Each structure stands twice: as structure tokens, then as C-alpha cells.
Amino acid sequence: ETGVTQSPTHLIKTRGQQVTLRCSSQSGHNTVSWYQQALGQGPQFIFQYYREEENGRGNFPPRFSGLQFPNYSSELNVNALELDDSALYLCASSLWTGHYEQYFGPGTRLTVT
Amino acid sequence: QQPVQSPQAVILREGEDAVINCSSSKALYSVHWYRQKHGEAPVFLMILLKGGEQKGHDKISASFNEKKQQSSLYLTASQLSYSGTYFCGTGWWNYGGATNKLIFGTGTLLAVQP
């Protein structure tokens, strides 16, 4: 059973650019959640995908968007990058939505200059 | 809305016990506990779903008091490997059930020294 994987590990972008981050969920999991974690802070919920549909969104602007594919892997896209977008982006997969535990991937460290 | 954790930081010697609290101003339906080591992803510890529920594995246990809207994590006979930042995450209520769309707490830094 493979765990949650994310790519790339690190990324440096310039303000105004666009970025795509990728996540492969744990085998058998159909739900993926994305979180943003700024340095010294707890993770903040961006959105969740369940069976290829967005299933809830946190307080993030529309320039944060996502996709989930039939194999339940997922992408996070951020347009018009701002300096404050610099953070660790974590995806977490779970067997189901609802009250199931989530397993986090190692994260993508995004730096916006 | 963000749950408040206390204490913010705690330093222990190996073998000592610690309690970390997580309090919410909103009704709690589920509480998830995670430990995160520096530079790593959060690692799932346990989830509590019902008021008054207690859970545990090994020397780490937790309680969930629905009336007080708080959860506590208990670490007994701490080991060096327990060091890290502990986060509670509270699940949203949606369509009649708790969800795992989590709002994470402020975090508690735990350092266990030899």
C-alpha cells in the first residue's frame, strides 16, 4: 500500500505566475483535501475533492482551484501568485469524506519571489 | 473559529507526562489529533467522534468533552520521539454528519529532553 505522494518537493515562482501542484492519494482513498501551511502556523483548509467534485472550500480566493481525476489523484492550481502564497502545501487523502482520518503527503514548499 | 490550544509550548524530561488542551468557541462534532515534526508532514494520531469519548493507543490517549467544547490529549511516560508540534483539528458539520474538512488549532510545541 503506497502512501500519499506530492510533487514537486520544492518550487520557486515569481509573483504573478501560475503554479500547479500534484497529489497522488493513498490506494483506495477517494477523498483529497488540500491545506496551506505558513511557517509557524497550523494547516489551513483550502478545499476538498470527493469523487472528482469539489466538496467544500475554505476561505481562499477563486485563483486557488483544483481538480480530481478518475484515479483520485488531484491537482491544486494557483493563478496570479502573490508573495503571501509562499507556504507548504499539503494534501491529505482519506477513505471517505465524513469523519474518516486523513493521511498527509510530504508537502510542496512553494516560494514566491 | 480557530480552536485554541494550551499550553503553547511545553518542555518535558523523558518519562514525564503532559496534557494538551484544545478548546473551541463553536460546537465540536469531531476532533482529530496530529503530530508534526519540523520539516515533515502532520502524522495522524487519533480521531474522536462523540462527546465524552476517550481513545488511546500506546501511551497517548485523548478525551472529548462535547459540553465543554474541548478535547485533551494525554501523553504519559513521554519519549524523545514524542517531540514535535501537536495540532488538533475540528471537523465541520455537514449534511447531518461530521466532516474531515478540518480547522486546525493554534498548535502546541512539545520538546522532550533526555
mmCIF file with all atom_site columns, C-alpha atoms in Angstrom:
data_model
loop_
_atom_site.group_PDB
_atom_site.id
_atom_site.type_symbol
_atom_site.label_atom_id
_atom_site.label_alt_id
_atom_site.label_comp_id
_atom_site.label_asym_id
_atom_site.label_entity_id
_atom_site.label_seq_id
_atom_site.pdbx_PDB_ins_code
_atom_site.Cartn_x
_atom_site.Cartn_y
_atom_site.Cartn_z
_atom_site.occupancy
_atom_site.B_iso_or_equiv
_atom_site.pdbx_formal_charge
_atom_site.auth_seq_id
_atom_site.auth_comp_id
_atom_site.auth_asym_id
_atom_site.auth_atom_id
_atom_site.pdbx_PDB_model_num
ATOM 1   C CA . GLU A 1 1   ? 0.000   0.000  0.000   1.00 0.00 ? 1   GLU A CA 1
ATOM 2   C CA . THR A 1 2   ? 1.587   3.263  -1.100  1.00 0.00 ? 2   THR A CA 1
ATOM 3   C CA . GLY A 1 3   ? 1.184   6.421  0.911   1.00 0.00 ? 3   GLY A CA 1
ATOM 4   C CA . VAL A 1 4   ? 0.278   9.912  -0.223  1.00 0.00 ? 4   VAL A CA 1
ATOM 5   C CA . THR A 1 5   ? 2.811   11.443 -2.587  1.00 0.00 ? 5   THR A CA 1
ATOM 6   C CA . GLN A 1 6   ? 3.195   15.019 -3.784  1.00 0.00 ? 6   GLN A CA 1
ATOM 7   C CA . SER A 1 7   ? 5.208   16.707 -6.491  1.00 0.00 ? 7   SER A CA 1
ATOM 8   C CA . PRO A 1 8   ? 7.264   18.724 -6.810  1.00 0.00 ? 8   PRO A CA 1
ATOM 9   C CA . THR A 1 9   ? 9.000   18.869 -3.433  1.00 0.00 ? 9   THR A CA 1
ATOM 10  C CA . HIS A 1 10  ? 10.107  22.463 -3.801  1.00 0.00 ? 10  HIS A CA 1
ATOM 11  C CA . LEU A 1 11  ? 9.176   25.206 -6.212  1.00 0.00 ? 11  LEU A CA 1
ATOM 12  C CA . ILE A 1 12  ? 10.232  28.802 -6.713  1.00 0.00 ? 12  ILE A CA 1
ATOM 13  C CA . LYS A 1 13  ? 7.952   31.106 -8.691  1.00 0.00 ? 13  LYS A CA 1
ATOM 14  C CA . THR A 1 14  ? 7.715   34.800 -9.416  1.00 0.00 ? 14  THR A CA 1
ATOM 15  C CA . ARG A 1 15  ? 4.803   36.976 -8.358  1.00 0.00 ? 15  ARG A CA 1
ATOM 16  C CA . GLY A 1 16  ? 2.057   36.903 -10.981 1.00 0.00 ? 16  GLY A CA 1
ATOM 17  C CA . GLN A 1 17  ? 2.937   33.460 -12.320 1.00 0.00 ? 17  GLN A CA 1
ATOM 18  C CA . GLN A 1 18  ? 0.782   30.370 -12.146 1.00 0.00 ? 18  GLN A CA 1
ATOM 19  C CA . VAL A 1 19  ? 1.617   27.066 -10.463 1.00 0.00 ? 19  VAL A CA 1
ATOM 20  C CA . THR A 1 20  ? 0.251   23.507 -10.457 1.00 0.00 ? 20  THR A CA 1
ATOM 21  C CA . LEU A 1 21  ? 0.888   21.139 -7.576  1.00 0.00 ? 21  LEU A CA 1
ATOM 22  C CA . ARG A 1 22  ? 0.128   17.423 -7.749  1.00 0.00 ? 22  ARG A CA 1
ATOM 23  C CA . CYS A 1 23  ? -1.000  14.820 -5.261  1.00 0.00 ? 23  CYS A CA 1
ATOM 24  C CA . SER A 1 24  ? -1.457  11.070 -5.515  1.00 0.00 ? 24  SER A CA 1
ATOM 25  C CA . SER A 1 25  ? -3.793  9.737  -2.882  1.00 0.00 ? 25  SER A CA 1
ATOM 26  C CA . GLN A 1 26  ? -3.294  6.577  -0.860  1.00 0.00 ? 26  GLN A CA 1
ATOM 27  C CA . SER A 1 27  ? -4.553  3.447  -2.534  1.00 0.00 ? 27  SER A CA 1
ATOM 28  C CA . GLY A 1 28  ? -8.310  3.032  -2.075  1.00 0.00 ? 28  GLY A CA 1
ATOM 29  C CA . HIS A 1 29  ? -8.900  6.611  -0.949  1.00 0.00 ? 29  HIS A CA 1
ATOM 30  C CA . ASN A 1 30  ? -11.450 8.669  -2.889  1.00 0.00 ? 30  ASN A CA 1
ATOM 31  C CA . THR A 1 31  ? -11.224 11.962 -0.996  1.00 0.00 ? 31  THR A CA 1
ATOM 32  C CA . VAL A 1 32  ? -8.427  14.511 -1.186  1.00 0.00 ? 32  VAL A CA 1
ATOM 33  C CA . SER A 1 33  ? -8.131  17.687 0.866   1.00 0.00 ? 33  SER A CA 1
ATOM 34  C CA . TRP A 1 34  ? -5.646  20.486 0.304   1.00 0.00 ? 34  TRP A CA 1
ATOM 35  C CA . TYR A 1 35  ? -4.172  22.644 3.047   1.00 0.00 ? 35  TYR A CA 1
ATOM 36  C CA . GLN A 1 36  ? -1.861  25.632 3.123   1.00 0.00 ? 36  GLN A CA 1
ATOM 37  C CA . GLN A 1 37  ? 0.604   25.861 5.998   1.00 0.00 ? 37  GLN A CA 1
ATOM 38  C CA . ALA A 1 38  ? 2.510   29.088 6.547   1.00 0.00 ? 38  ALA A CA 1
ATOM 39  C CA . LEU A 1 39  ? 5.663   28.984 8.627   1.00 0.00 ? 39  LEU A CA 1
ATOM 40  C CA . GLY A 1 40  ? 4.871   28.516 12.318  1.00 0.00 ? 40  GLY A CA 1
ATOM 41  C CA . GLN A 1 41  ? 1.142   28.117 11.700  1.00 0.00 ? 41  GLN A CA 1
ATOM 42  C CA . GLY A 1 42  ? -1.272  25.235 11.562  1.00 0.00 ? 42  GLY A CA 1
ATOM 43  C CA . PRO A 1 43  ? -2.564  23.976 8.219   1.00 0.00 ? 43  PRO A CA 1
ATOM 44  C CA . GLN A 1 44  ? -5.449  25.973 6.724   1.00 0.00 ? 44  GLN A CA 1
ATOM 45  C CA . PHE A 1 45  ? -8.130  24.167 4.735   1.00 0.00 ? 45  PHE A CA 1
ATOM 46  C CA . ILE A 1 46  ? -8.259  25.194 1.061   1.00 0.00 ? 46  ILE A CA 1
ATOM 47  C CA . PHE A 1 47  ? -10.773 22.725 -0.415  1.00 0.00 ? 47  PHE A CA 1
ATOM 48  C CA . GLN A 1 48  ? -11.714 19.079 -0.592  1.00 0.00 ? 48  GLN A CA 1
ATOM 49  C CA . TYR A 1 49  ? -12.474 16.845 -3.563  1.00 0.00 ? 49  TYR A CA 1
ATOM 50  C CA . TYR A 1 50  ? -14.654 13.785 -3.291  1.00 0.00 ? 50  TYR A CA 1
ATOM 51  C CA . ARG A 1 51  ? -15.200 11.577 -6.333  1.00 0.00 ? 51  ARG A CA 1
ATOM 52  C CA . GLU A 1 52  ? -13.986 14.310 -8.707  1.00 0.00 ? 52  GLU A CA 1
ATOM 53  C CA . GLU A 1 53  ? -16.303 17.015 -7.321  1.00 0.00 ? 53  GLU A CA 1
ATOM 54  C CA . GLU A 1 54  ? -15.379 19.908 -5.060  1.00 0.00 ? 54  GLU A CA 1
ATOM 55  C CA . ASN A 1 55  ? -16.846 19.090 -1.671  1.00 0.00 ? 55  ASN A CA 1
ATOM 56  C CA . GLY A 1 56  ? -16.300 22.206 0.391   1.00 0.00 ? 56  GLY A CA 1
ATOM 57  C CA . ARG A 1 57  ? -13.986 25.170 0.326   1.00 0.00 ? 57  ARG A CA 1
ATOM 58  C CA . GLY A 1 58  ? -12.200 27.234 2.916   1.00 0.00 ? 58  GLY A CA 1
ATOM 59  C CA . ASN A 1 59  ? -11.617 30.965 2.901   1.00 0.00 ? 59  ASN A CA 1
ATOM 60  C CA . PHE A 1 60  ? -9.414  31.126 -0.186  1.00 0.00 ? 60  PHE A CA 1
ATOM 61  C CA . PRO A 1 61  ? -9.952  33.266 -3.293  1.00 0.00 ? 61  PRO A CA 1
ATOM 62  C CA . PRO A 1 62  ? -11.049 31.775 -6.653  1.00 0.00 ? 62  PRO A CA 1
ATOM 63  C CA . ARG A 1 63  ? -7.492  31.944 -8.002  1.00 0.00 ? 63  ARG A CA 1
ATOM 64  C CA . PHE A 1 64  ? -6.998  28.770 -5.946  1.00 0.00 ? 64  PHE A CA 1
ATOM 65  C CA . SER A 1 65  ? -8.611  25.991 -7.936  1.00 0.00 ? 65  SER A CA 1
ATOM 66  C CA . GLY A 1 66  ? -8.364  22.254 -8.104  1.00 0.00 ? 66  GLY A CA 1
ATOM 67  C CA . LEU A 1 67  ? -9.144  19.073 -9.922  1.00 0.00 ? 67  LEU A CA 1
ATOM 68  C CA . GLN A 1 68  ? -9.546  15.450 -9.033  1.00 0.00 ? 68  GLN A CA 1
ATOM 69  C CA . PHE A 1 69  ? -9.060  12.768 -11.642 1.00 0.00 ? 69  PHE A CA 1
ATOM 70  C CA . PRO A 1 70  ? -10.794 9.385  -12.073 1.00 0.00 ? 70  PRO A CA 1
ATOM 71  C CA . ASN A 1 71  ? -7.876  7.673  -10.313 1.00 0.00 ? 71  ASN A CA 1
ATOM 72  C CA . TYR A 1 72  ? -8.486  10.110 -7.402  1.00 0.00 ? 72  TYR A CA 1
ATOM 73  C CA . SER A 1 73  ? -5.192  11.921 -7.810  1.00 0.00 ? 73  SER A CA 1
ATOM 74  C CA . SER A 1 74  ? -5.535  15.660 -7.553  1.00 0.00 ? 74  SER A CA 1
ATOM 75  C CA . GLU A 1 75  ? -4.102  18.999 -8.628  1.00 0.00 ? 75  GLU A CA 1
ATOM 76  C CA . LEU A 1 76  ? -4.010  22.364 -6.940  1.00 0.00 ? 76  LEU A CA 1
ATOM 77  C CA . ASN A 1 77  ? -3.676  25.348 -9.240  1.00 0.00 ? 77  ASN A CA 1
ATOM 78  C CA . VAL A 1 78  ? -2.855  28.842 -8.079  1.00 0.00 ? 78  VAL A CA 1
ATOM 79  C CA . ASN A 1 79  ? -3.065  31.758 -10.506 1.00 0.00 ? 79  ASN A CA 1
ATOM 80  C CA . ALA A 1 80  ? -1.604  35.246 -10.189 1.00 0.00 ? 80  ALA A CA 1
ATOM 81  C CA . LEU A 1 81  ? 0.776   34.236 -7.416  1.00 0.00 ? 81  LEU A CA 1
ATOM 82  C CA . GLU A 1 82  ? 1.285   36.653 -4.543  1.00 0.00 ? 82  GLU A CA 1
ATOM 83  C CA . LEU A 1 83  ? 4.152   36.807 -2.065  1.00 0.00 ? 83  LEU A CA 1
ATOM 84  C CA . ASP A 1 84  ? 1.784   35.629 0.714   1.00 0.00 ? 84  ASP A CA 1
ATOM 85  C CA . ASP A 1 85  ? 1.200   32.397 -1.189  1.00 0.00 ? 85  ASP A CA 1
ATOM 86  C CA . SER A 1 86  ? 4.634   31.253 -0.070  1.00 0.00 ? 86  SER A CA 1
ATOM 87  C CA . ALA A 1 87  ? 3.921   28.261 2.157   1.00 0.00 ? 87  ALA A CA 1
ATOM 88  C CA . LEU A 1 88  ? 3.953   24.495 2.488   1.00 0.00 ? 88  LEU A CA 1
ATOM 89  C CA . TYR A 1 89  ? 1.061   22.992 0.552   1.00 0.00 ? 89  TYR A CA 1
ATOM 90  C CA . LEU A 1 90  ? -0.186  19.717 1.946   1.00 0.00 ? 90  LEU A CA 1
ATOM 91  C CA . CYS A 1 91  ? -2.617  17.277 0.503   1.00 0.00 ? 91  CYS A CA 1
ATOM 92  C CA . ALA A 1 92  ? -4.325  14.654 2.603   1.00 0.00 ? 92  ALA A CA 1
ATOM 93  C CA . SER A 1 93  ? -6.280  11.652 1.445   1.00 0.00 ? 93  SER A CA 1
ATOM 94  C CA . SER A 1 94  ? -8.980  9.736  3.238   1.00 0.00 ? 94  SER A CA 1
ATOM 95  C CA . LEU A 1 95  ? -11.057 6.655  2.588   1.00 0.00 ? 95  LEU A CA 1
ATOM 96  C CA . TRP A 1 96  ? -14.210 8.716  2.525   1.00 0.00 ? 96  TRP A CA 1
ATOM 97  C CA . THR A 1 97  ? -15.400 12.163 3.377   1.00 0.00 ? 97  THR A CA 1
ATOM 98  C CA . GLY A 1 98  ? -17.202 12.421 6.689   1.00 0.00 ? 98  GLY A CA 1
ATOM 99  C CA . HIS A 1 99  ? -15.387 11.545 9.881   1.00 0.00 ? 99  HIS A CA 1
ATOM 100 C CA . TYR A 1 100 ? -12.572 9.469  8.451   1.00 0.00 ? 100 TYR A CA 1
ATOM 101 C CA . GLU A 1 101 ? -8.950  10.097 9.321   1.00 0.00 ? 101 GLU A CA 1
ATOM 102 C CA . GLN A 1 102 ? -6.723  11.824 6.804   1.00 0.00 ? 102 GLN A CA 1
ATOM 103 C CA . TYR A 1 103 ? -3.187  10.907 5.841   1.00 0.00 ? 103 TYR A CA 1
ATOM 104 C CA . PHE A 1 104 ? -0.930  13.709 4.728   1.00 0.00 ? 104 PHE A CA 1
ATOM 105 C CA . GLY A 1 105 ? 1.627   13.767 1.969   1.00 0.00 ? 105 GLY A CA 1
ATOM 106 C CA . PRO A 1 106 ? 5.093   15.264 2.490   1.00 0.00 ? 106 PRO A CA 1
ATOM 107 C CA . GLY A 1 107 ? 4.036   18.610 1.023   1.00 0.00 ? 107 GLY A CA 1
ATOM 108 C CA . THR A 1 108 ? 5.275   21.014 -1.623  1.00 0.00 ? 108 THR A CA 1
ATOM 109 C CA . ARG A 1 109 ? 7.259   24.012 -0.421  1.00 0.00 ? 109 ARG A CA 1
ATOM 110 C CA . LEU A 1 110 ? 6.310   26.970 -2.623  1.00 0.00 ? 110 LEU A CA 1
ATOM 111 C CA . THR A 1 111 ? 8.373   30.161 -2.548  1.00 0.00 ? 111 THR A CA 1
ATOM 112 C CA . VAL A 1 112 ? 7.088   33.229 -4.385  1.00 0.00 ? 112 VAL A CA 1
ATOM 113 C CA . THR A 1 113 ? 9.619   35.986 -5.049  1.00 0.00 ? 113 THR A CA 1
ATOM 114 C CA . GLN B 2 1   ? -13.326 29.955 14.810  1.00 0.00 ? 1   GLN B CA 1
ATOM 115 C CA . GLN B 2 2   ? -9.858  28.521 15.096  1.00 0.00 ? 2   GLN B CA 1
ATOM 116 C CA . PRO B 2 3   ? -9.585  26.204 18.102  1.00 0.00 ? 3   PRO B CA 1
ATOM 117 C CA . VAL B 2 4   ? -7.245  27.441 20.800  1.00 0.00 ? 4   VAL B CA 1
ATOM 118 C CA . GLN B 2 5   ? -4.650  25.069 22.165  1.00 0.00 ? 5   GLN B CA 1
ATOM 119 C CA . SER B 2 6   ? -2.915  25.277 25.517  1.00 0.00 ? 6   SER B CA 1
ATOM 120 C CA . PRO B 2 7   ? -0.195  25.365 26.505  1.00 0.00 ? 7   PRO B CA 1
ATOM 121 C CA . GLN B 2 8   ? 1.573   26.970 23.551  1.00 0.00 ? 8   GLN B CA 1
ATOM 122 C CA . ALA B 2 9   ? 4.771   25.138 24.410  1.00 0.00 ? 9   ALA B CA 1
ATOM 123 C CA . VAL B 2 10  ? 5.945   22.606 26.971  1.00 0.00 ? 10  VAL B CA 1
ATOM 124 C CA . ILE B 2 11  ? 9.329   21.129 27.816  1.00 0.00 ? 11  ILE B CA 1
ATOM 125 C CA . LEU B 2 12  ? 9.477   17.702 29.439  1.00 0.00 ? 12  LEU B CA 1
ATOM 126 C CA . ARG B 2 13  ? 12.059  15.229 30.630  1.00 0.00 ? 13  ARG B CA 1
ATOM 127 C CA . GLU B 2 14  ? 11.787  11.684 29.331  1.00 0.00 ? 14  GLU B CA 1
ATOM 128 C CA . GLY B 2 15  ? 9.254   9.754  31.359  1.00 0.00 ? 15  GLY B CA 1
ATOM 129 C CA . GLU B 2 16  ? 7.174   12.783 32.368  1.00 0.00 ? 16  GLU B CA 1
ATOM 130 C CA . ASP B 2 17  ? 3.527   13.282 31.468  1.00 0.00 ? 17  ASP B CA 1
ATOM 131 C CA . ALA B 2 18  ? 1.849   16.096 29.555  1.00 0.00 ? 18  ALA B CA 1
ATOM 132 C CA . VAL B 2 19  ? -1.655  17.261 28.738  1.00 0.00 ? 19  VAL B CA 1
ATOM 133 C CA . ILE B 2 20  ? -2.534  19.361 25.702  1.00 0.00 ? 20  ILE B CA 1
ATOM 134 C CA . ASN B 2 21  ? -5.926  21.030 25.525  1.00 0.00 ? 21  ASN B CA 1
ATOM 135 C CA . CYS B 2 22  ? -7.953  22.095 22.524  1.00 0.00 ? 22  CYS B CA 1
ATOM 136 C CA . SER B 2 23  ? -10.916 24.435 23.038  1.00 0.00 ? 23  SER B CA 1
ATOM 137 C CA . SER B 2 24  ? -13.436 25.637 20.524  1.00 0.00 ? 24  SER B CA 1
ATOM 138 C CA . SER B 2 25  ? -15.919 28.512 20.637  1.00 0.00 ? 25  SER B CA 1
ATOM 139 C CA . LYS B 2 26  ? -18.173 26.509 18.315  1.00 0.00 ? 26  LYS B CA 1
ATOM 140 C CA . ALA B 2 27  ? -19.825 23.166 18.851  1.00 0.00 ? 27  ALA B CA 1
ATOM 141 C CA . LEU B 2 28  ? -17.453 20.276 18.286  1.00 0.00 ? 28  LEU B CA 1
ATOM 142 C CA . TYR B 2 29  ? -18.522 17.229 16.295  1.00 0.00 ? 29  TYR B CA 1
ATOM 143 C CA . SER B 2 30  ? -15.184 15.574 15.790  1.00 0.00 ? 30  SER B CA 1
ATOM 144 C CA . VAL B 2 31  ? -11.614 16.182 16.883  1.00 0.00 ? 31  VAL B CA 1
ATOM 145 C CA . HIS B 2 32  ? -8.571  14.906 15.028  1.00 0.00 ? 32  HIS B CA 1
ATOM 146 C CA . TRP B 2 33  ? -5.118  14.955 16.638  1.00 0.00 ? 33  TRP B CA 1
ATOM 147 C CA . TYR B 2 34  ? -1.880  15.185 14.663  1.00 0.00 ? 34  TYR B CA 1
ATOM 148 C CA . ARG B 2 35  ? 1.807   15.448 15.484  1.00 0.00 ? 35  ARG B CA 1
ATOM 149 C CA . GLN B 2 36  ? 4.137   17.299 13.143  1.00 0.00 ? 36  GLN B CA 1
ATOM 150 C CA . LYS B 2 37  ? 7.903   17.205 13.347  1.00 0.00 ? 37  LYS B CA 1
ATOM 151 C CA . HIS B 2 38  ? 9.936   20.058 11.917  1.00 0.00 ? 38  HIS B CA 1
ATOM 152 C CA . GLY B 2 39  ? 10.020  19.934 8.131   1.00 0.00 ? 39  GLY B CA 1
ATOM 153 C CA . GLU B 2 40  ? 7.695   16.946 7.941   1.00 0.00 ? 40  GLU B CA 1
ATOM 154 C CA . ALA B 2 41  ? 4.005   16.359 7.248   1.00 0.00 ? 41  ALA B CA 1
ATOM 155 C CA . PRO B 2 42  ? 1.495   16.029 10.068  1.00 0.00 ? 42  PRO B CA 1
ATOM 156 C CA . VAL B 2 43  ? 1.068   12.431 11.252  1.00 0.00 ? 43  VAL B CA 1
ATOM 157 C CA . PHE B 2 44  ? -2.366  11.204 12.287  1.00 0.00 ? 44  PHE B CA 1
ATOM 158 C CA . LEU B 2 45  ? -2.664  10.179 15.949  1.00 0.00 ? 45  LEU B CA 1
ATOM 159 C CA . MET B 2 46  ? -6.360  9.648  16.600  1.00 0.00 ? 46  MET B CA 1
ATOM 160 C CA . ILE B 2 47  ? -9.883  10.859 15.970  1.00 0.00 ? 47  ILE B CA 1
ATOM 161 C CA . LEU B 2 48  ? -12.679 11.308 18.481  1.00 0.00 ? 48  LEU B CA 1
ATOM 162 C CA . LEU B 2 49  ? -16.277 11.490 17.367  1.00 0.00 ? 49  LEU B CA 1
ATOM 163 C CA . LYS B 2 50  ? -18.616 11.511 20.304  1.00 0.00 ? 50  LYS B CA 1
ATOM 164 C CA . GLY B 2 51  ? -18.957 13.687 23.344  1.00 0.00 ? 51  GLY B CA 1
ATOM 165 C CA . GLY B 2 52  ? -17.315 12.089 26.334  1.00 0.00 ? 52  GLY B CA 1
ATOM 166 C CA . GLU B 2 53  ? -15.453 9.635  24.156  1.00 0.00 ? 53  GLU B CA 1
ATOM 167 C CA . GLN B 2 54  ? -11.965 8.573  25.146  1.00 0.00 ? 54  GLN B CA 1
ATOM 168 C CA . LYS B 2 55  ? -9.427  6.843  22.979  1.00 0.00 ? 55  LYS B CA 1
ATOM 169 C CA . GLY B 2 56  ? -5.862  5.777  23.274  1.00 0.00 ? 56  GLY B CA 1
ATOM 170 C CA . HIS B 2 57  ? -3.070  3.771  21.860  1.00 0.00 ? 57  HIS B CA 1
ATOM 171 C CA . ASP B 2 58  ? 0.225   3.015  23.461  1.00 0.00 ? 58  ASP B CA 1
ATOM 172 C CA . LYS B 2 59  ? 0.879   5.815  25.940  1.00 0.00 ? 59  LYS B CA 1
ATOM 173 C CA . ILE B 2 60  ? -1.101  8.502  24.116  1.00 0.00 ? 60  ILE B CA 1
ATOM 174 C CA . SER B 2 61  ? -4.782  8.952  24.814  1.00 0.00 ? 61  SER B CA 1
ATOM 175 C CA . ALA B 2 62  ? -7.408  11.646 24.348  1.00 0.00 ? 62  ALA B CA 1
ATOM 176 C CA . SER B 2 63  ? -10.771 12.709 25.621  1.00 0.00 ? 63  SER B CA 1
ATOM 177 C CA . PHE B 2 64  ? -13.559 14.718 24.050  1.00 0.00 ? 64  PHE B CA 1
ATOM 178 C CA . ASN B 2 65  ? -15.966 16.715 26.182  1.00 0.00 ? 65  ASN B CA 1
ATOM 179 C CA . GLU B 2 66  ? -18.799 17.856 23.951  1.00 0.00 ? 66  GLU B CA 1
ATOM 180 C CA . LYS B 2 67  ? -20.428 20.027 26.607  1.00 0.00 ? 67  LYS B CA 1
ATOM 181 C CA . LYS B 2 68  ? -17.243 21.933 27.338  1.00 0.00 ? 68  LYS B CA 1
ATOM 182 C CA . GLN B 2 69  ? -16.408 22.027 23.625  1.00 0.00 ? 69  GLN B CA 1
ATOM 183 C CA . GLN B 2 70  ? -12.928 20.817 24.287  1.00 0.00 ? 70  GLN B CA 1
ATOM 184 C CA . SER B 2 71  ? -10.616 17.885 23.792  1.00 0.00 ? 71  SER B CA 1
ATOM 185 C CA . SER B 2 72  ? -7.489  16.923 25.687  1.00 0.00 ? 72  SER B CA 1
ATOM 186 C CA . LEU B 2 73  ? -4.519  14.846 24.565  1.00 0.00 ? 73  LEU B CA 1
ATOM 187 C CA . TYR B 2 74  ? -2.656  12.926 27.259  1.00 0.00 ? 74  TYR B CA 1
ATOM 188 C CA . LEU B 2 75  ? 0.936   11.809 26.793  1.00 0.00 ? 75  LEU B CA 1
ATOM 189 C CA . THR B 2 76  ? 2.217   9.548  29.539  1.00 0.00 ? 76  THR B CA 1
ATOM 190 C CA . ALA B 2 77  ? 5.807   8.473  30.193  1.00 0.00 ? 77  ALA B CA 1
ATOM 191 C CA . SER B 2 78  ? 6.960   10.669 27.332  1.00 0.00 ? 78  SER B CA 1
ATOM 192 C CA . GLN B 2 79  ? 9.681   9.505  24.971  1.00 0.00 ? 79  GLN B CA 1
ATOM 193 C CA . LEU B 2 80  ? 12.119  11.524 22.868  1.00 0.00 ? 80  LEU B CA 1
ATOM 194 C CA . SER B 2 81  ? 10.096  10.546 19.794  1.00 0.00 ? 81  SER B CA 1
ATOM 195 C CA . TYR B 2 82  ? 7.096   12.464 21.162  1.00 0.00 ? 82  TYR B CA 1
ATOM 196 C CA . SER B 2 83  ? 8.793   15.789 20.408  1.00 0.00 ? 83  SER B CA 1
ATOM 197 C CA . GLY B 2 84  ? 7.067   17.894 17.790  1.00 0.00 ? 84  GLY B CA 1
ATOM 198 C CA . THR B 2 85  ? 4.147   20.253 17.341  1.00 0.00 ? 85  THR B CA 1
ATOM 199 C CA . TYR B 2 86  ? 0.734   18.866 18.188  1.00 0.00 ? 86  TYR B CA 1
ATOM 200 C CA . PHE B 2 87  ? -2.339  20.113 16.375  1.00 0.00 ? 87  PHE B CA 1
ATOM 201 C CA . CYS B 2 88  ? -5.972  19.432 16.991  1.00 0.00 ? 88  CYS B CA 1
ATOM 202 C CA . GLY B 2 89  ? -8.291  19.705 14.018  1.00 0.00 ? 89  GLY B CA 1
ATOM 203 C CA . THR B 2 90  ? -12.019 20.141 14.339  1.00 0.00 ? 90  THR B CA 1
ATOM 204 C CA . GLY B 2 91  ? -14.341 18.818 11.662  1.00 0.00 ? 91  GLY B CA 1
ATOM 205 C CA . TRP B 2 92  ? -17.127 20.811 10.044  1.00 0.00 ? 92  TRP B CA 1
ATOM 206 C CA . TRP B 2 93  ? -20.717 19.676 10.404  1.00 0.00 ? 93  TRP B CA 1
ATOM 207 C CA . ASN B 2 94  ? -22.317 18.993 7.037   1.00 0.00 ? 94  ASN B CA 1
ATOM 208 C CA . TYR B 2 95  ? -25.499 17.241 5.905   1.00 0.00 ? 95  TYR B CA 1
ATOM 209 C CA . GLY B 2 96  ? -26.105 15.782 9.321   1.00 0.00 ? 96  GLY B CA 1
ATOM 210 C CA . GLY B 2 97  ? -22.629 14.449 9.888   1.00 0.00 ? 97  GLY B CA 1
ATOM 211 C CA . ALA B 2 98  ? -19.168 15.499 10.979  1.00 0.00 ? 98  ALA B CA 1
ATOM 212 C CA . THR B 2 99  ? -16.746 16.000 8.125   1.00 0.00 ? 99  THR B CA 1
ATOM 213 C CA . ASN B 2 100 ? -12.994 15.770 7.850   1.00 0.00 ? 100 ASN B CA 1
ATOM 214 C CA . LYS B 2 101 ? -12.679 19.279 6.446   1.00 0.00 ? 101 LYS B CA 1
ATOM 215 C CA . LEU B 2 102 ? -10.563 20.412 9.330   1.00 0.00 ? 102 LEU B CA 1
ATOM 216 C CA . ILE B 2 103 ? -9.935  23.684 11.071  1.00 0.00 ? 103 ILE B CA 1
ATOM 217 C CA . PHE B 2 104 ? -6.628  23.254 12.824  1.00 0.00 ? 104 PHE B CA 1
ATOM 218 C CA . GLY B 2 105 ? -5.811  24.686 16.220  1.00 0.00 ? 105 GLY B CA 1
ATOM 219 C CA . THR B 2 106 ? -3.021  27.054 17.154  1.00 0.00 ? 106 THR B CA 1
ATOM 220 C CA . GLY B 2 107 ? -0.573  24.240 17.878  1.00 0.00 ? 107 GLY B CA 1
ATOM 221 C CA . THR B 2 108 ? 1.429   23.122 20.926  1.00 0.00 ? 108 THR B CA 1
ATOM 222 C CA . LEU B 2 109 ? 5.187   22.686 20.694  1.00 0.00 ? 109 LEU B CA 1
ATOM 223 C CA . LEU B 2 110 ? 6.361   19.756 22.809  1.00 0.00 ? 110 LEU B CA 1
ATOM 224 C CA . ALA B 2 111 ? 10.050  19.191 23.490  1.00 0.00 ? 111 ALA B CA 1
ATOM 225 C CA . VAL B 2 112 ? 11.139  16.052 25.324  1.00 0.00 ? 112 VAL B CA 1
ATOM 226 C CA . GLN B 2 113 ? 14.657  16.157 26.708  1.00 0.00 ? 113 GLN B CA 1
ATOM 227 C CA . PRO B 2 114 ? 16.799  13.220 27.847  1.00 0.00 ? 114 PRO B CA 1
#
